[in-house]
Amino acid sequence: MQIAILGSAGSGKTLITARFGEFLEKEGYTVKRLNLDPGVLSLPYEPDFDVRDYFTLEEIMRKENLGPNGAILEAMDRLSKLKLPSYNADYVLIDTPGQLEVFAFRDSGPAIFKGMKDFYGIFIIDATSSLKAIPGLLLYSLTIQYTLGIERIVNVVNKVDLIDSEKRKALNELALRFRTEGERKGMLSELEDEIGRLLDRFVYVHRTPMVSAVTGEGFDELLTVLYEVKCVCGDLD
Ligand SMILES: Nc1nc2c(ncn2[C@@H]2O[C@H](COP(=O)(O)OP(=O)(O)OP(=O)(O)O)[C@@H](O)[C@H]2O)c(=O)[nH]1
Ligand SMILES: [Mg+2]
């Protein structure tokens, strides 16, 4: 199973790659880890493939005389030309660049994942995000799924060790069903209805595990959901 670890900046992609990878190994699975982030300085895991062996953001800035944003664009274009190795492992975890929108919305993301077999995604939502942002983040996950051409993405709420029980309860509910604001009028109310339908149809079809990459809480549930998704999807490969 090849899994792209996706999510907004700082949501915990890299730490989940490290800790969930260790968890999988303890469960007896073979795991490979790929780092596609050319900007990361240090990693909490030993990558089997590291984009920084080809180029780094810092080096592009220096050699091409570019600022940070220009260097990110150049790095993503270079990334689109790389070919990832294929591994014979139970789980291949692919840690993606911090700048998800640049990675997914240029040619790099779709190009690098093109033609991948047994391919899924994990989309990480930061538990410390505003509750109001959650439906939008779930829609963002759908956008990424569509753009990158990933058959199934499992949404995961990470950093649950940082929130209190009240927020945990509210997040749990939002991860199960879309709650309308109830105060919207006109076009916004129609939009809300459509968002609800879209999430029901494509997002709430499987559970959203609540995990912590720091404590390891919820990793067993994440593994179960991945397994279920693979069983449903297996016929499509
Ligand atoms: N408390 C807590 N901190 C976490 C958790 N997961 C990640 N972090 C912290 O959040 C910060 C960002 O984590 P990363 O794993 O680097 O996140 P990322 O999505 O890879 O970040 P970018 O690649 O820069 O977008 C780090 O300081 C992590 O230690 C978690 O479950 N709990
Ligand atoms: Mg990272």
CSV table of C-alpha atoms in Angstrom, one decimal, residues 4 8-9 15 30-31 36 46 67 76 90 94 101-102 104 110 129 137 152 157 192 206 210 227 235:
chain,number,residue,atom,x,y,z
A,4,ALA,CA,0.8,10.0,0.3
A,8,SER,CA,-1.8,21.8,5.3
A,9,ALA,CA,1.5,23.3,6.5
A,15,LEU,CA,5.9,13.4,12.4
A,30,THR,CA,7.6,-3.8,6.4
A,31,VAL,CA,7.7,0.0,5.9
A,36,LEU,CA,9.5,14.7,-1.0
A,46,GLU,CA,15.6,7.8,8.2
A,67,GLY,CA,13.8,34.2,-3.1
A,76,MET,CA,8.2,21.8,-7.4
A,90,ASP,CA,3.6,-3.6,3.0
A,94,ILE,CA,5.3,9.3,1.2
A,101,GLU,CA,-1.0,24.0,-2.6
A,102,VAL,CA,2.1,24.5,-4.6
A,104,ALA,CA,-0.7,19.8,-5.6
A,110,PRO,CA,0.0,14.8,-10.2
A,129,SER,CA,-7.5,24.5,13.7
A,137,LEU,CA,-10.5,21.6,5.3
A,152,ARG,CA,-9.3,7.1,-1.7
A,157,VAL,CA,-7.4,14.7,12.8
A,192,GLU,CA,-24.2,25.1,2.9
A,206,HIS,CA,-15.5,6.2,6.3
A,210,MET,CA,-8.4,11.1,15.8
A,227,TYR,CA,-7.4,-1.6,5.9
A,235,ASP,CA,-11.1,-4.3,-6.8
